[in-house]
Each structure stands twice: as C-alpha cells, then as structure tokens.
Amino acid sequence: MEFLTVYMNLLPASLAQGAVYAFVALGVMIPFRLLNLPDLTAEGSFPLGAAVAAALISSGWGIVPAMAWALLAGSLAGALTALIHLVFKVTSLLAGIIVLTMLFSLNIRVMGQPNTALFSHDTLFTVLLDADGGTPITQFAVLCVLLTVLCAALFWYLHTEAGLALRAVGANQMMARAQGLSTWRYVIAGLAVAGALAATGGAVMAQLQSYADVNMGVGVLMIGLAATILGEALFGSHTIARQILAPVLGALVYFQIVAVALSLGLRPSDLKLLTGLFVLLALAVPMVKARFRRAPSPSKSEPRP
Amino acid sequence: MTTGTVQDGVHVSDLHKTFFAGTVQEKQALNGVSFSLSPGEFAVVVGSNGAGKSTTLNAIAGELSVDSGSVLVDGDDLTRLPAHKRARYMSRVFQDPMQGTAASLTIEENLAISARRGQPRGFRSALRAVDVETFRTALEALGLGLENRMKDRVALLSGGQRQSLTLAMATLKRPRLLLLDEHTAALDPRAAELVIDATLKTVAGGEITTLMITHNMDHAIRHGDRLLMMHEGRVILDLDKHDKQGVTAADLVERFHDAVSDRMLLN
Ligand SMILES: Nc1ncnc2c1ncn2[C@@H]1O[C@H](COP(=O)(O)OP(=O)(O)OP(=O)(O)O)[C@@H](O)[C@H]1O
Ligand SMILES: [Mg+2]
C-alpha cells in the first residue's frame, strides 16, 4: 500500500494548502456566483497580496499592518477591474486580464525583484505557533479559525441591506436600477471584496511558505473555480450559508483530490491540466444531461400555472 | 403635501431621441413628446408598434438618455439623473416578467429590496420582522397565496405571479409615478386579467399617478382618466376623462387615421 502511505504523508500539507486556496475560492465565488460577472483578477491580486505582505514584512513591518495593506491592495485591484469594465464598457473578463497583466509588472516593483524570501522573518505562523511556523496540522487549525471569522463576516454582510442589494445587482441589473440601486457601486464593491479575499490568500500563502513569487498566481483562478464548482456539487448552493461554504469546503476537498492524484504518481506539473479538465467536465455535464433529458421526451411542455 | 401648484405632477416636455444618428440605420424614435399628468391621474398610452411608447417610458425612467427635452416630477428636474436616482420618484413594471424581479432571490428578499427603493442601504439586517409583516399584507392583497411562499425563490413563480409580485414591489413604497409598459402582454388571458385587476385595485382611487402602455383598446377605453395616443414619436391624441366618455375602439381607430392624415397634410 505505497499509495496510502504517500497520501497520508501529503494529507496535512494538502489540508493547509486547501485552506489557503479557500480564500481565493471565496474571492472567485463572489464575482462568478453573486455578481454573475466572470472575473480573472484573482490571478493578479493573489500574487499582489503576497508581494505586498512579503515586501512589508521583510522590511520590518508588523504582520497585521502588512496583511492589512495586502488586503487593501487587493481590493483596489478588484475595484480597478470593475471600473475598467464599467467606464470603458469592456467585458469583465478582458478588464480582469488587463489588470492582472499590469499587476505582474507592479508586483515585481513592489518587491523590487521577482521574489522575496521571508525565512528569517516572523510570520503569522511563527508568531501564533512556534519558531518553525508550526506543523501543517497546526497551520491548518490557524487557517480554519481565520476562515471561520471570514465566512461569518461574509454571511452577516450578505444578509444586510447592502449585501442583499449586491445580490440583487448580480441577479438582475435592470430590476436593481429600477429599485434605486447603483449597479456601479455594487459591482465595484463586490469586485473589491473579491480582490481583498484573493490578496489575503496570497498574503497568507507567502507567510505559509515563507516566500513570495511573482508567478505564484498562475492557475489560481482555475483552482478557485474548480473548488467552487466542486463544493457546490457536494454541498449545494441554494442558501447563502451553502454558497459561502461551497468554495471553502470545495477547496479542501479539491486539494485532497490533488493529493490522491500525486500519490498515484502524477507530477505536480500535470495538475493544471487536471484542473482544466475538471472545470471543463463540470461545465459539460449539465449540457450533456440536458440534451439527454430533452431527447427522449418531446411531450414534456406542460402549460405553466 | 402641497397641492394645486403648477409644478405638481409629472411634466414631460419635448422629448427627442434619435437612435444611430448619422448612420443609415438612423431612427427618430421620439419627435417632441410632451404631456403632463396631474397628481393621481391614471393615463393610458396606446399606439402602433414602433410609435415610441416604450422609448418614452424608458426616457422617463432614465434607462435611456434623450437628445433633448425634460422630465419633471413635482417640480424636480430629473432629466439629468441616472435611472437608479429616479427610483426615488418612480417605479415600474416591465413587459417581460423576468425583468422586474430577481429570480435567484426569495419573494421576501425581492420585497425587501423594493421596501427601500430610493433610500440608502446600510448594514442593518435586510429582513426585519416588522417589514416581513408588511410584505405579507401586500402579498395577501394580491390574492394569489404568495404570502405562504415568502421564502420561495422567485424563479419558481409563473409569469403572472412574477408580474403580480413586481406590481406589489412597485407600490409597496408609494411611488410618485408608476410606469407600466404592457405589463400584461406576456401573460395568458387569465393571468393578464388577474394582473390588470390587481393594477386597478392599486392604482384607481387616485392615489398613484400612473402611466400605462397597452395594446388592449378595451382596457384603454374602460380604464384610466386619460388616453394618450402616440404615433411616430409624438402624442397625436390626448383625451381626458370627459372626452373619453362613450368613445369606442372604432372611434379611436378613426381618430388615429384622421390624426395621421392630418399630420401627413401638415408635413
Ligand atoms: N435601443 C434601441 N436602439 C435602436 N432603436 C430603437 C431602440 N429602442 C427602440 N428603437 C426604435 O425606436 C422606435 C420606437 O420603439 P418603441 O420600442 O418605443 O416602440 P413602442 O411604441 O413601444 O412599440 P411596441 O408597441 O412594439 O412596443 C422603433 O422604431 C424601434 O425600432
Ligand atoms: Mg413597447
């Protein structure tokens, strides 16, 4: 049973990894699900958060202000995407690509180099756990606490007047305007929150691995999307609580699948192919299902009450 | 509320709108639309396809910017306000039942959105117990049993139920102007009658100034205090309650043809 021993060795670290990407998955869920506005900015705001946190921590800043600035930077990136989309009537996808491309250069500027090591600095994990930054399991515990607070805050927000307004803008912009909601305001707010979440994920990742790299964002969007889709399939999305939990739990499950794939002998470099295939499959299944359902019963058009 | 000043009510003056100006597809949709509604008046708008009825409504609602002209409600000039800021003054029910509600939100959430139309949204809980009771009363008035389904997603409702809900949302917080654009056109006859009945119940009684577009001549003649007929981007006929007495659909068609040929002679 070599597979099992390998997997058991990977398990703790894959849980911690999943918990970090849960932040990103939340940041992907908001535009894709709540706003119905596909947005790729996470690919740039994730490394942005890492770069800002790493640059500040390595120059002696405290962990809390470093993470606060990372969060703020991420929300600005999200807001910028929203503004490009709204002002210049560019699709949200293209607006996000523009921003993430620019962020690549900006992230190098922020760090002064393409990467920054934090090995000799205090991080969230060395401060809260031990000098080595804890074990994967204790790291996972810390991340779970953070995620719980975050999910609770998001749950509360989405049940406030402003949060409900954001969901209405995502559901039907025409109706939202007719009810006096500024669609601009809520699209900007939503993408800013999404950017803040992705950047927080990046800041946490940089501290977890004691290392920030300008390329660490490549593929995070697909991971976030895969986690969201997986979580929704497993846990549903019909209530706000489920819609929030889906990306978080989905990210944890997703990295278990990754660990299994790795222990079966897959190379880490194969993972992006696997993620892409998974998302493709998830998108294809409903379509295939619908076609099958439609084909055999042409007489199912009943009048609606 | 002060009554009797000239400013009160709705004043639409000389709206012009040309789509695709300067191209081969140039289309003059509004060609000087003007009319005024006194407070509480219920006006019905009729006219052939492409007459500019929807464009007029969209211009009043701010969904569309006009080339010239102005829209005033109770003395406030709304002409330069974006749609969401005009929602303080007016509400609307669309032709398409999908457009007036948010399908992925529940019935009570939709009502909660409309309960604060035109007011700032803060960080208070969106669904407070007192409000939910108000929502229940509003739904009961529709007589469709929706008050027992307040936690259902709107996506589960039929077109007629969605239109009725949209109407309830539009009037939950009393608007100074209610805009209805063929809001029963997409419904089957029975549902259409239900929604029209609900509309008359809310609108008649002179509480809400209303502008209703319809293709149903019978409705246009039977209901409302005013009848406006539009053609080629203008109001070509304006009958008040008194003028409307005894008018038949055939009369209207005749008046329409007269008005059109007059205009042709003038041009
Ligand atoms: N967004 C638009 N872009 C270009 N042309 C438009 C647009 N909206 C309306 N038009 C044109 O303006 C004219 C008036 O259209 P409008 O929708 O106001 O007519 P209507 O009176 O509501 O007709 P109907 O009874 O068919 O609903 C039509 O010729 C239409 O093709
Ligand atoms: Mg129309």
Coordinates of C-alpha atoms and ligand atoms in Angstrom, one line a residue:
Chain A
M1 CA 0.0 0.0 0.0
E2 CA 2.6 2.5 -1.0
F3 CA -0.1 4.8 -2.3
L4 CA -1.7 5.1 1.1
T5 CA 1.5 6.0 2.9
V6 CA 2.3 8.6 0.4
Y7 CA -1.2 10.1 0.6
M8 CA -1.1 10.1 4.4
N9 CA 2.2 12.0 4.2
L10 CA 0.7 14.5 1.9
L11 CA -2.6 14.9 3.8
P12 CA -1.7 17.5 6.5
A13 CA 0.1 19.8 4.0
S14 CA -2.7 19.4 1.5
L15 CA -5.3 20.4 4.1
A16 CA -3.2 23.6 4.9
Q17 CA -2.9 24.3 1.2
G18 CA -6.6 23.8 0.6
A19 CA -7.3 26.2 3.4
V20 CA -5.2 28.9 1.8
Y21 CA -6.8 28.5 -1.5
A22 CA -10.2 28.7 0.2
F23 CA -9.6 32.4 0.5
V24 CA -9.1 32.6 -3.3
A25 CA -12.1 30.4 -3.9
L26 CA -14.2 32.8 -1.9
G27 CA -12.8 35.6 -4.0
V28 CA -13.7 33.8 -7.2
M29 CA -17.2 32.8 -6.0
I30 CA -18.2 36.4 -5.4
P31 CA -17.9 37.6 -9.0
F32 CA -18.9 34.4 -10.7
R33 CA -21.8 33.5 -8.5
L34 CA -23.1 36.5 -6.6
L35 CA -22.4 39.1 -9.3
N36 CA -22.7 36.9 -12.3
L37 CA -19.7 38.7 -13.7
P38 CA -16.8 36.4 -14.6
D39 CA -13.6 37.9 -13.4
L40 CA -10.0 36.8 -13.6
T41 CA -8.3 39.4 -11.5
A42 CA -7.6 36.8 -8.8
E43 CA -4.6 35.7 -10.9
G44 CA -3.1 39.1 -10.2
S45 CA -4.5 40.0 -6.8
F46 CA -3.3 36.8 -5.2
P47 CA 0.4 37.4 -6.0
L48 CA -0.2 41.1 -5.3
G49 CA -1.3 40.3 -1.8
A50 CA 1.7 38.0 -1.4
A51 CA 4.1 40.7 -2.8
V52 CA 2.8 43.5 -0.6
A53 CA 2.8 41.3 2.6
A54 CA 6.3 39.9 1.8
A55 CA 7.8 43.3 0.9
L56 CA 6.4 44.9 4.1
I57 CA 7.3 42.0 6.4
S58 CA 10.8 41.7 5.0
S59 CA 11.4 45.4 5.6
G60 CA 10.4 45.0 9.3
W61 CA 6.7 45.8 9.3
G62 CA 4.4 44.1 11.7
I63 CA 2.2 41.2 10.4
V64 CA -1.1 42.9 11.0
P65 CA -0.4 46.1 9.1
A66 CA 1.4 44.1 6.4
M67 CA -1.7 42.0 5.9
A68 CA -4.0 45.0 6.1
W69 CA -2.1 46.7 3.2
A70 CA -2.2 43.5 1.2
L71 CA -5.9 43.3 1.7
L72 CA -6.3 47.0 0.7
A73 CA -4.1 46.5 -2.4
G74 CA -6.2 43.5 -3.5
S75 CA -9.4 45.5 -3.1
L76 CA -8.0 48.3 -5.2
A77 CA -7.1 45.8 -7.9
G78 CA -10.6 44.4 -7.8
A79 CA -12.1 47.9 -7.9
L80 CA -9.9 48.8 -10.9
T81 CA -11.2 45.9 -12.8
A82 CA -14.7 46.9 -12.0
L83 CA -14.0 50.5 -13.1
I84 CA -12.4 49.4 -16.4
H85 CA -15.4 47.2 -17.1
L86 CA -18.0 49.9 -16.2
V87 CA -16.3 53.1 -17.6
F88 CA -15.0 51.7 -20.8
K89 CA -17.7 49.0 -21.3
V90 CA -15.0 46.3 -21.6
T91 CA -16.2 42.8 -20.7
S92 CA -15.3 41.9 -17.2
L93 CA -13.1 39.1 -18.5
L94 CA -11.0 41.4 -20.6
A95 CA -10.9 44.1 -17.8
G96 CA -9.5 41.4 -15.4
I97 CA -6.9 40.3 -17.9
I98 CA -5.8 43.9 -18.4
V99 CA -5.4 44.4 -14.6
L100 CA -3.7 41.1 -14.0
T101 CA -1.2 41.7 -16.8
M102 CA -0.4 45.1 -15.3
L103 CA -0.1 43.7 -11.9
F104 CA 2.6 41.3 -13.0
S105 CA 5.0 44.3 -13.5
L106 CA 3.6 46.1 -10.5
N107 CA 4.2 43.0 -8.2
I108 CA 7.9 43.0 -9.2
R109 CA 8.1 46.7 -8.5
V110 CA 6.5 46.2 -5.1
M111 CA 9.1 43.5 -4.2
G112 CA 12.0 45.2 -6.1
Q113 CA 12.6 41.7 -7.5
P114 CA 10.6 38.8 -8.8
N115 CA 10.5 37.1 -5.5
T116 CA 11.1 37.7 -1.8
A117 CA 12.0 35.2 0.9
L118 CA 10.7 35.5 4.5
F119 CA 12.7 32.7 6.1
S120 CA 14.4 35.0 8.6
H121 CA 11.3 37.0 9.5
D122 CA 8.4 36.5 11.7
T123 CA 5.2 35.5 10.0
L124 CA 1.6 34.8 11.1
F125 CA 2.6 31.2 11.7
T126 CA 5.8 31.8 13.6
V127 CA 4.1 34.3 15.9
L128 CA 1.0 32.2 16.6
L129 CA 2.6 28.7 16.6
D130 CA 6.3 28.2 17.1
A131 CA 9.6 29.4 15.7
D132 CA 9.4 27.0 12.8
G133 CA 6.0 28.2 11.8
G134 CA 4.2 25.2 13.2
T135 CA 3.3 21.9 11.6
P136 CA 0.9 21.6 8.7
I137 CA -1.8 20.5 11.1
T138 CA -1.5 23.4 13.5
Q139 CA -1.2 25.7 10.4
F140 CA -4.4 24.2 9.2
A141 CA -6.0 24.9 12.6
V142 CA -5.0 28.6 12.4
L143 CA -6.3 28.9 8.9
C144 CA -9.6 27.3 9.9
V145 CA -10.1 30.0 12.6
L146 CA -9.3 32.7 10.1
L147 CA -11.7 31.2 7.5
T148 CA -14.5 30.8 10.1
V149 CA -14.3 34.5 11.0
L150 CA -14.2 35.5 7.4
C151 CA -17.2 33.3 6.4
A152 CA -19.2 34.6 9.4
A153 CA -18.4 38.2 8.3
L154 CA -19.5 37.4 4.7
F155 CA -22.6 35.6 5.9
W156 CA -23.6 38.7 8.0
Y157 CA -22.8 41.1 5.2
L158 CA -24.9 39.3 2.6
H159 CA -27.9 39.5 4.9
T160 CA -27.6 43.2 5.4
E161 CA -29.5 45.7 3.2
A162 CA -26.2 46.4 1.4
G163 CA -25.4 42.7 1.0
L164 CA -28.9 42.0 -0.3
A165 CA -28.6 44.9 -2.7
L166 CA -25.3 43.4 -4.0
R167 CA -27.1 40.1 -4.7
A168 CA -29.9 41.9 -6.4
V169 CA -27.5 43.6 -8.7
G170 CA -25.9 40.3 -9.5
A171 CA -29.3 38.7 -10.2
N172 CA -30.9 41.4 -12.3
Q173 CA -29.3 44.8 -13.1
M174 CA -32.4 46.2 -14.7
M175 CA -34.5 45.4 -11.6
A176 CA -31.7 46.7 -9.4
R177 CA -31.7 50.1 -11.1
A178 CA -35.5 50.3 -11.1
Q179 CA -35.3 49.8 -7.3
G180 CA -32.8 52.6 -6.9
L181 CA -29.6 50.6 -6.7
S182 CA -26.5 51.9 -8.2
T183 CA -25.2 48.9 -10.2
W184 CA -21.8 50.6 -10.4
R185 CA -21.5 50.9 -6.7
Y186 CA -22.2 47.2 -6.0
V187 CA -20.1 45.9 -8.9
I188 CA -17.2 47.9 -7.6
A189 CA -17.8 46.8 -4.0
G190 CA -18.2 43.2 -5.0
L191 CA -15.0 43.0 -7.0
A192 CA -13.2 44.9 -4.3
V193 CA -14.2 42.4 -1.7
A194 CA -13.3 39.6 -4.1
G195 CA -9.8 41.2 -4.7
A196 CA -9.3 41.6 -1.0
L197 CA -10.1 37.9 -0.4
A198 CA -7.7 36.8 -3.1
A199 CA -5.0 39.1 -1.9
T200 CA -5.4 37.9 1.7
G201 CA -5.0 34.4 0.4
G202 CA -1.7 35.5 -1.3
A203 CA -0.5 37.2 1.9
V204 CA -1.2 34.0 3.9
M205 CA 0.4 31.8 1.3
A206 CA 3.6 34.0 1.3
Q207 CA 3.8 33.5 5.1
L208 CA 3.0 29.8 5.0
Q209 CA 5.8 29.1 2.5
S210 CA 7.9 32.0 3.7
Y211 CA 8.3 33.0 0.2
A212 CA 6.5 35.2 -2.4
D213 CA 7.0 34.8 -6.1
V214 CA 5.5 36.9 -8.9
N215 CA 4.4 33.7 -10.7
M216 CA 2.5 32.2 -7.8
G217 CA -0.8 33.4 -9.2
V218 CA -0.7 31.3 -12.4
G219 CA -3.6 29.0 -12.3
V220 CA -5.2 30.2 -9.1
L221 CA -8.3 31.3 -10.8
M222 CA -9.0 27.8 -12.2
I223 CA -8.3 26.3 -8.7
G224 CA -10.8 28.7 -7.2
L225 CA -13.4 28.0 -9.8
A226 CA -12.8 24.2 -9.5
A227 CA -13.2 24.5 -5.8
T228 CA -16.4 26.4 -6.1
I229 CA -17.9 24.1 -8.6
L230 CA -16.9 21.0 -6.6
G231 CA -18.2 22.5 -3.3
E232 CA -21.5 23.4 -5.0
A233 CA -21.8 19.9 -6.4
L234 CA -21.1 18.3 -3.0
F235 CA -22.8 20.8 -0.6
G236 CA -25.3 22.8 -2.8
S237 CA -25.6 26.5 -3.2
H238 CA -29.3 27.2 -2.5
T239 CA -28.8 29.2 0.6
I240 CA -26.3 31.9 1.4
A241 CA -24.6 29.7 4.0
R242 CA -24.1 27.0 1.4
Q243 CA -23.0 29.4 -1.2
I244 CA -20.3 30.7 1.2
L245 CA -19.3 27.2 2.4
A246 CA -19.2 25.6 -1.0
P247 CA -15.9 27.3 -2.2
V248 CA -14.3 26.8 1.2
L249 CA -15.1 23.1 1.6
G250 CA -14.6 22.7 -2.1
A251 CA -11.1 23.9 -1.8
L252 CA -10.3 21.5 1.0
V253 CA -11.8 18.6 -1.0
Y254 CA -10.1 19.7 -4.2
F255 CA -6.6 19.5 -2.6
Q256 CA -7.4 16.1 -1.2
I257 CA -8.1 15.0 -4.8
V258 CA -4.8 16.6 -5.8
A259 CA -3.0 14.7 -3.0
V260 CA -4.5 11.5 -4.2
A261 CA -3.5 12.2 -7.8
L262 CA 0.0 13.0 -6.7
S263 CA 0.3 9.8 -4.6
L264 CA -0.9 7.9 -7.6
G265 CA 2.2 9.1 -9.3
L266 CA 1.0 12.2 -11.2
R267 CA 3.6 15.0 -11.5
P268 CA 2.8 18.4 -9.9
S269 CA 3.2 19.9 -13.3
D270 CA 0.2 17.8 -14.5
L271 CA -2.1 19.4 -12.1
K272 CA -3.1 22.4 -14.2
L273 CA -4.1 20.1 -17.0
L274 CA -6.2 18.1 -14.5
T275 CA -7.8 21.2 -13.1
G276 CA -8.7 22.5 -16.5
L277 CA -10.2 19.1 -17.4
F278 CA -12.2 19.1 -14.2
V279 CA -13.7 22.5 -14.8
L280 CA -14.4 21.6 -18.4
L281 CA -16.2 18.4 -17.3
A282 CA -18.2 20.3 -14.7
L283 CA -19.3 22.8 -17.4
A284 CA -20.1 20.0 -19.9
V285 CA -22.1 17.7 -17.6
P286 CA -25.2 19.9 -17.3
M287 CA -25.3 20.4 -21.0
V288 CA -25.0 16.7 -21.8
K289 CA -27.6 15.9 -19.1
A290 CA -30.0 18.5 -20.6
R291 CA -29.6 17.1 -24.0
F292 CA -30.3 13.6 -22.8
R293 CA -33.3 14.8 -20.8
R294 CA -34.7 16.6 -23.8
A295 CA -34.2 13.9 -26.4
P296 CA -36.4 11.1 -25.3
S297 CA -39.5 13.1 -24.1
P298 CA -40.6 15.7 -26.6
S299 CA -44.0 15.9 -25.0
K300 CA -43.0 17.4 -21.7
S301 CA -44.1 21.0 -22.4
E302 CA -46.9 21.4 -19.9
P303 CA -48.6 24.8 -19.6
R304 CA -47.3 26.8 -16.6
P305 CA -49.8 27.6 -13.9
Chain B
M1 CA -48.1 67.5 0.6
T2 CA -48.9 70.9 -1.1
T3 CA -51.5 70.7 -3.8
G4 CA -52.5 73.0 -6.5
T5 CA -49.2 74.4 -7.6
V6 CA -48.4 74.2 -11.3
Q7 CA -45.3 72.3 -10.6
D8 CA -47.1 69.3 -9.0
G9 CA -47.4 66.2 -11.0
V10 CA -45.4 64.9 -14.0
H11 CA -44.3 67.2 -16.8
V12 CA -42.8 65.6 -19.8
S13 CA -41.6 68.3 -22.3
D14 CA -40.5 68.0 -25.9
L15 CA -38.5 64.7 -25.7
H16 CA -36.4 64.0 -28.7
K17 CA -34.4 60.8 -29.3
T18 CA -32.7 59.6 -32.4
F19 CA -31.1 56.2 -32.4
F20 CA -28.0 55.6 -34.5
A21 CA -27.9 59.3 -35.5
G22 CA -25.9 59.9 -38.7
T23 CA -25.9 56.3 -39.9
V24 CA -28.1 54.5 -42.4
Q25 CA -30.0 52.9 -39.6
E26 CA -30.9 56.4 -38.2
K27 CA -34.2 56.1 -36.4
Q28 CA -36.1 59.0 -34.9
A29 CA -37.9 57.3 -32.0
L30 CA -39.1 60.4 -30.2
N31 CA -40.0 63.5 -32.0
G32 CA -41.2 66.0 -29.4
V33 CA -43.2 64.0 -26.9
S34 CA -45.0 66.3 -24.4
F35 CA -47.7 65.8 -21.9
S36 CA -48.4 66.5 -18.2
L37 CA -50.1 64.4 -15.6
S38 CA -51.7 65.9 -12.6
P39 CA -51.2 64.2 -9.2
G40 CA -53.1 60.9 -9.0
E41 CA -54.0 60.8 -12.7
F42 CA -54.1 57.4 -14.4
A43 CA -53.1 57.8 -18.0
V44 CA -53.2 55.0 -20.6
V45 CA -51.0 55.2 -23.7
V46 CA -51.8 53.4 -26.9
G47 CA -50.2 53.5 -30.4
S48 CA -49.0 51.2 -33.1
N49 CA -45.8 49.2 -32.9
G50 CA -42.7 51.4 -33.0
A51 CA -44.7 54.5 -32.1
G52 CA -42.2 55.3 -29.3
K53 CA -44.2 54.3 -26.3
S54 CA -41.6 52.2 -24.6
T55 CA -38.9 54.7 -25.6
T56 CA -40.9 57.4 -23.8
L57 CA -41.2 55.3 -20.7
N58 CA -37.5 54.4 -20.8
A59 CA -36.7 58.1 -21.2
I60 CA -38.8 59.0 -18.2
A61 CA -37.3 56.2 -16.1
G62 CA -33.8 57.2 -17.1
E63 CA -32.9 53.9 -18.7
L64 CA -32.3 55.9 -21.9
S65 CA -30.8 59.4 -22.3
V66 CA -32.7 61.7 -24.5
D67 CA -31.2 64.1 -27.0
S68 CA -33.3 67.0 -25.7
G69 CA -36.4 67.6 -23.6
S70 CA -37.1 67.4 -19.9
V71 CA -38.8 65.3 -17.3
L72 CA -40.1 67.0 -14.1
V73 CA -41.8 65.3 -11.2
D74 CA -43.4 67.5 -8.6
G75 CA -41.1 70.4 -9.7
D76 CA -37.9 68.4 -9.5
D77 CA -36.0 68.2 -12.8
L78 CA -35.0 64.6 -13.3
T79 CA -33.7 65.0 -16.9
R80 CA -30.0 64.5 -15.9
L81 CA -30.4 61.9 -13.2
P82 CA -29.4 58.3 -13.8
A83 CA -32.1 55.6 -13.6
H84 CA -31.3 54.5 -10.1
K85 CA -31.6 58.0 -8.7
R86 CA -35.0 58.5 -10.4
A87 CA -36.2 55.4 -8.5
R88 CA -36.9 57.7 -5.6
Y89 CA -39.7 59.2 -7.6
M90 CA -41.0 56.3 -9.7
S91 CA -41.3 52.6 -10.0
R92 CA -42.1 50.4 -12.9
V93 CA -43.4 47.1 -14.1
F94 CA -41.9 45.8 -17.3
Q95 CA -43.4 43.9 -20.2
D96 CA -41.1 40.9 -19.6
P97 CA -42.0 39.2 -16.3
M98 CA -38.3 38.3 -15.9
Q99 CA -37.1 41.9 -15.8
G100 CA -38.9 43.2 -12.7
T101 CA -37.7 40.7 -10.1
A102 CA -34.5 38.9 -9.1
A103 CA -35.1 35.2 -9.9
S104 CA -32.4 33.9 -7.6
L105 CA -33.7 35.8 -4.6
T106 CA -36.7 34.8 -2.5
I107 CA -40.0 36.6 -2.6
E108 CA -39.4 38.3 0.7
E109 CA -35.9 39.4 -0.4
N110 CA -37.3 40.9 -3.5
L111 CA -39.8 42.8 -1.5
A112 CA -37.1 43.9 1.0
I113 CA -35.2 45.4 -1.9
S114 CA -38.2 47.4 -3.0
A115 CA -39.2 48.4 0.5
R116 CA -36.1 50.7 0.5
R117 CA -36.4 52.0 -3.1
G118 CA -34.7 55.3 -3.3
Q119 CA -33.2 55.1 0.2
P120 CA -29.6 54.4 1.1
R121 CA -28.9 50.8 2.0
G122 CA -26.9 50.2 5.2
F123 CA -25.7 47.4 7.4
R124 CA -29.0 46.7 9.1
S125 CA -30.5 43.3 8.7
A126 CA -32.3 43.2 5.3
L127 CA -35.3 41.2 6.6
R128 CA -36.6 42.6 9.8
A129 CA -39.7 41.0 11.4
V130 CA -41.8 44.2 11.1
D131 CA -41.1 44.6 7.4
V132 CA -41.9 40.9 6.7
E133 CA -45.4 41.5 8.2
T134 CA -45.8 44.5 5.8
F135 CA -44.7 42.2 2.9
R136 CA -47.2 39.6 4.0
T137 CA -50.1 42.1 3.9
A138 CA -49.0 43.3 0.4
L139 CA -48.9 39.8 -0.9
E140 CA -52.3 38.9 0.7
A141 CA -53.8 41.8 -1.2
L142 CA -52.8 40.1 -4.5
G143 CA -54.9 37.0 -3.6
L144 CA -52.5 34.5 -5.1
G145 CA -51.4 32.8 -1.9
L146 CA -47.9 34.1 -2.3
E147 CA -47.9 35.2 1.4
N148 CA -47.4 31.5 2.2
R149 CA -44.4 31.2 -0.1
M150 CA -42.3 34.1 1.0
K151 CA -39.2 32.0 1.3
D152 CA -39.5 30.5 -2.2
R153 CA -37.2 31.7 -4.9
V154 CA -38.9 33.9 -7.4
A155 CA -37.6 31.6 -10.2
L156 CA -40.3 29.1 -9.1
L157 CA -43.1 31.5 -9.8
S158 CA -45.2 31.7 -13.0
G159 CA -45.1 34.7 -15.3
G160 CA -48.4 36.0 -13.9
Q161 CA -47.2 35.6 -10.3
R162 CA -44.0 37.3 -11.1
Q163 CA -45.8 40.3 -12.7
S164 CA -48.1 40.5 -9.7
L165 CA -45.1 40.4 -7.4
T166 CA -43.4 43.1 -9.4
L167 CA -46.6 45.2 -9.1
A168 CA -46.6 44.7 -5.3
M169 CA -42.9 45.7 -5.3
A170 CA -43.5 48.8 -7.3
T171 CA -46.2 50.0 -5.0
L172 CA -45.0 48.7 -1.6
K173 CA -43.4 52.1 -1.1
R174 CA -45.8 54.5 -2.8
P175 CA -44.1 56.0 -5.9
R176 CA -45.0 59.4 -7.2
L177 CA -45.2 57.9 -10.6
L178 CA -45.9 54.3 -11.6
L179 CA -44.8 53.2 -15.1
L180 CA -46.4 50.1 -16.7
D181 CA -45.2 49.0 -20.1
E182 CA -47.6 46.4 -21.5
H183 CA -47.2 44.6 -18.2
T184 CA -49.8 42.0 -19.1
A185 CA -48.8 41.4 -22.7
A186 CA -46.6 38.3 -21.9
L187 CA -49.3 36.6 -19.9
D188 CA -52.1 34.3 -20.8
P189 CA -55.6 35.9 -20.8
R190 CA -56.5 34.6 -17.3
A191 CA -53.2 35.8 -15.7
A192 CA -53.5 39.1 -17.6
E193 CA -57.0 39.7 -16.1
L194 CA -55.6 39.0 -12.6
V195 CA -52.8 41.4 -13.0
I196 CA -55.0 44.1 -14.5
D197 CA -57.4 43.7 -11.6
A198 CA -54.5 44.0 -9.2
T199 CA -53.3 47.0 -11.0
L200 CA -56.7 48.7 -10.9
K201 CA -57.1 47.9 -7.2
T202 CA -53.7 49.6 -6.5
V203 CA -54.0 52.5 -9.0
A204 CA -57.6 53.5 -9.1
G205 CA -58.7 55.6 -6.2
G206 CA -56.4 58.3 -7.4
E207 CA -53.5 57.6 -5.1
I208 CA -50.7 57.0 -7.6
T209 CA -50.0 58.9 -10.7
T210 CA -49.8 56.2 -13.4
L211 CA -48.7 55.9 -17.0
M212 CA -49.8 52.6 -18.5
I213 CA -49.0 51.4 -22.0
T214 CA -51.3 48.8 -23.5
H215 CA -52.3 47.4 -26.9
N216 CA -55.6 46.4 -25.4
M217 CA -58.1 49.0 -26.7
D218 CA -60.8 47.7 -24.4
H219 CA -58.6 48.3 -21.4
A220 CA -57.5 51.7 -22.8
I221 CA -61.1 52.8 -23.1
R222 CA -62.5 51.3 -19.9
H223 CA -59.8 52.3 -17.5
G224 CA -57.9 55.4 -16.7
D225 CA -58.6 59.1 -16.5
R226 CA -56.6 60.0 -19.7
L227 CA -55.9 58.4 -23.0
L228 CA -52.8 59.3 -24.9
M229 CA -52.3 58.0 -28.4
M230 CA -48.8 58.0 -29.9
H231 CA -47.6 57.8 -33.4
E232 CA -44.1 58.3 -34.9
G233 CA -42.6 59.6 -31.8
R234 CA -45.3 62.1 -30.9
V235 CA -48.5 62.3 -28.8
I236 CA -51.2 62.7 -31.6
L237 CA -54.3 62.4 -29.4
D238 CA -54.9 63.3 -25.8
L239 CA -58.4 62.6 -24.4
D240 CA -59.3 63.5 -20.8
K241 CA -61.9 61.6 -18.8
H242 CA -64.7 63.7 -20.2
D243 CA -63.6 63.3 -23.8
K244 CA -63.2 59.5 -23.3
Q245 CA -66.9 59.1 -22.4
G246 CA -68.6 57.0 -25.0
V247 CA -65.6 56.5 -27.2
T248 CA -65.4 53.1 -28.9
A249 CA -62.5 51.2 -30.3
A250 CA -63.7 52.0 -33.8
D251 CA -63.8 55.7 -32.9
L252 CA -60.2 55.5 -31.7
V253 CA -59.1 53.9 -34.9
E254 CA -60.8 56.6 -36.9
R255 CA -59.3 59.4 -34.8
F256 CA -56.0 57.7 -35.3
H257 CA -56.3 57.7 -39.1
D258 CA -57.5 61.3 -39.0
A259 CA -54.6 62.4 -36.9
V260 CA -52.2 60.5 -39.1
S261 CA -53.5 62.0 -42.3
D262 CA -53.7 65.5 -40.8
R263 CA -50.0 65.2 -39.9
M264 CA -49.3 64.0 -43.4
L265 CA -51.0 67.1 -44.8
L266 CA -49.1 69.3 -42.5
N267 CA -45.8 67.9 -43.4
Ligands
LIG1 N1 -32.4 50.6 -28.2 C1 -32.8 50.9 -29.4 N2 -31.9 51.0 -30.4 C2 -32.3 51.3 -31.7 N3 -33.6 51.6 -32.0 C3 -34.5 51.5 -31.0 C4 -34.2 51.2 -29.7 N4 -35.3 51.2 -28.9 C5 -36.3 51.5 -29.8 N5 -35.9 51.7 -31.0 C6 -36.7 52.1 -32.2 O1 -37.4 53.2 -31.8 C7 -38.7 53.1 -32.3 C8 -39.7 53.2 -31.2 O2 -39.6 52.0 -30.4 P1 -40.5 51.7 -29.1 O3 -40.0 50.4 -28.5 O4 -40.5 52.9 -28.3 O5 -41.9 51.4 -29.7 P2 -43.3 51.0 -29.0 O6 -44.2 52.1 -29.2 O7 -43.0 50.7 -27.6 O8 -43.7 49.8 -29.8 P3 -44.3 48.4 -29.4 O9 -45.8 48.6 -29.3 O10 -43.9 47.5 -30.5 O11 -43.7 48.0 -28.1 C9 -38.8 51.8 -33.1 O12 -38.6 52.0 -34.4 C10 -37.7 51.0 -32.6 O13 -37.1 50.1 -33.5
MG2 MG -43.0 48.8 -26.4

